[in-house]
């Protein structure tokens, strides 16, 4: 059973950086697609980064150029730079070993405030 576990959240000032990590049983290379999502209070969950097994990445315009998704054998990462108050949310890791099956972590809080 895959159970992703996120870490690395916290509070940061605008313009600051954070790196989130997501660990799960098994190596990251076994997953077909790996994603990060976020959910702000009162809003729907929003996709913020995706990484395919072959290495291709994708981002929505709202974070492109500021966020970077990567992985090693043990962890999925989300490097977040030039953070803005609008990035405040709970960030979730989503791992899919194959199409139609995915697993969610419990989330990690990111707060951007002066």
Coordinates of C-alpha atoms in Angstrom, one line a residue:
X1 CA 0.0 0.0 0.0
X2 CA 1.4 3.3 -1.0
X3 CA 1.1 6.0 1.6
X4 CA 2.8 9.3 0.6
X5 CA 4.0 11.5 3.4
X6 CA 4.7 15.1 2.8
X7 CA 7.2 17.3 4.8
X8 CA 8.9 20.6 4.6
X9 CA 6.1 23.0 4.9
X10 CA 6.2 26.1 7.2
X11 CA 5.9 29.8 7.3
X12 CA 7.9 32.1 5.1
X13 CA 7.9 35.8 4.1
X14 CA 7.0 36.9 0.6
X15 CA 9.9 36.3 -1.7
X16 CA 11.2 33.4 0.3
X17 CA 11.7 29.8 -0.6
X18 CA 10.7 26.4 0.6
X19 CA 11.3 22.8 -0.5
X20 CA 8.7 20.2 0.0
X21 CA 9.4 16.5 0.1
X22 CA 7.1 13.5 -0.4
X23 CA 8.2 10.0 0.6
X24 CA 6.4 6.7 0.0
X25 CA 7.1 3.0 0.1
X26 CA 9.0 1.9 -2.9
X27 CA 11.2 4.0 -5.2
X28 CA 9.8 7.0 -7.1
X29 CA 10.8 5.4 -10.4
X30 CA 7.9 3.0 -10.0
X31 CA 5.3 5.7 -10.4
X32 CA 3.9 6.6 -13.7
X33 CA 3.1 10.2 -12.8
X34 CA 3.8 12.2 -9.7
X35 CA 2.0 15.5 -8.9
X36 CA 1.8 18.2 -6.4
X37 CA -1.5 19.9 -5.6
X38 CA -2.6 22.6 -3.2
X39 CA -5.7 23.7 -1.5
X40 CA -6.3 27.1 0.1
X41 CA -9.1 27.7 2.6
X42 CA -12.4 27.9 0.9
X43 CA -11.0 27.0 -2.5
X44 CA -10.9 23.8 -4.7
X45 CA -7.8 21.7 -4.8
X46 CA -5.5 23.0 -7.5
X47 CA -2.8 21.2 -9.5
X48 CA 0.6 22.9 -9.3
X49 CA 3.2 20.6 -10.8
X50 CA 3.5 17.2 -12.6
X51 CA 6.4 14.9 -13.4
X52 CA 6.1 11.9 -15.7
X53 CA 8.2 8.8 -15.3
X54 CA 10.2 9.7 -18.4
X55 CA 11.2 13.0 -16.9
X56 CA 8.9 15.5 -18.5
X57 CA 7.5 18.2 -16.2
X58 CA 4.6 20.6 -16.4
X59 CA 3.2 23.5 -14.4
X60 CA 0.2 25.9 -14.6
X61 CA 1.0 29.4 -15.5
X62 CA 0.4 30.6 -11.9
X63 CA 3.6 28.9 -10.7
X64 CA 5.7 28.5 -13.9
X65 CA 9.2 29.8 -13.4
X66 CA 8.9 29.8 -9.6
X67 CA 8.2 26.1 -8.7
X68 CA 10.2 23.1 -9.8
X69 CA 9.3 19.5 -9.3
X70 CA 12.0 16.8 -9.2
X71 CA 12.6 13.4 -7.7
X72 CA 15.3 11.0 -6.6
X73 CA 14.9 7.4 -5.8
X74 CA 13.4 8.0 -2.4
X75 CA 11.5 11.3 -2.6
X76 CA 9.5 13.6 -4.7
X77 CA 10.3 17.3 -4.3
X78 CA 8.7 20.7 -4.9
X79 CA 11.1 23.6 -4.9
X80 CA 9.2 26.8 -4.4
X81 CA 10.9 30.2 -5.0
X82 CA 9.7 33.7 -4.9
X83 CA 6.7 32.7 -2.8
X84 CA 3.7 34.9 -2.7
X85 CA 0.8 35.2 -0.2
X86 CA -1.4 33.6 -2.8
X87 CA 0.7 30.5 -2.5
X88 CA -0.6 29.9 1.0
X89 CA -2.3 26.5 1.1
X90 CA -2.0 22.9 2.2
X91 CA 0.2 21.1 -0.3
X92 CA -0.5 17.5 -1.3
X93 CA 1.6 14.9 -3.0
X94 CA -0.2 12.6 -5.4
X95 CA 1.5 9.4 -6.7
X96 CA 0.1 7.3 -9.5
X97 CA 1.6 3.9 -10.2
X98 CA -0.6 3.5 -13.3
X99 CA -3.4 5.3 -15.0
X100 CA -6.6 5.3 -12.9
X101 CA -4.9 4.7 -9.6
X102 CA -3.4 7.3 -7.4
X103 CA -2.6 7.9 -3.7
X104 CA -2.7 11.1 -1.7
X105 CA -0.6 12.2 1.2
X106 CA -2.0 14.0 4.3
X107 CA -0.7 17.4 3.2
X108 CA 1.7 20.0 4.6
X109 CA 0.9 23.6 5.4
X110 CA 2.7 26.4 3.6
X111 CA 2.0 29.9 4.8
X112 CA 3.4 33.0 3.1
X113 CA 3.0 36.1 5.1
X114 CA 4.9 39.2 6.2

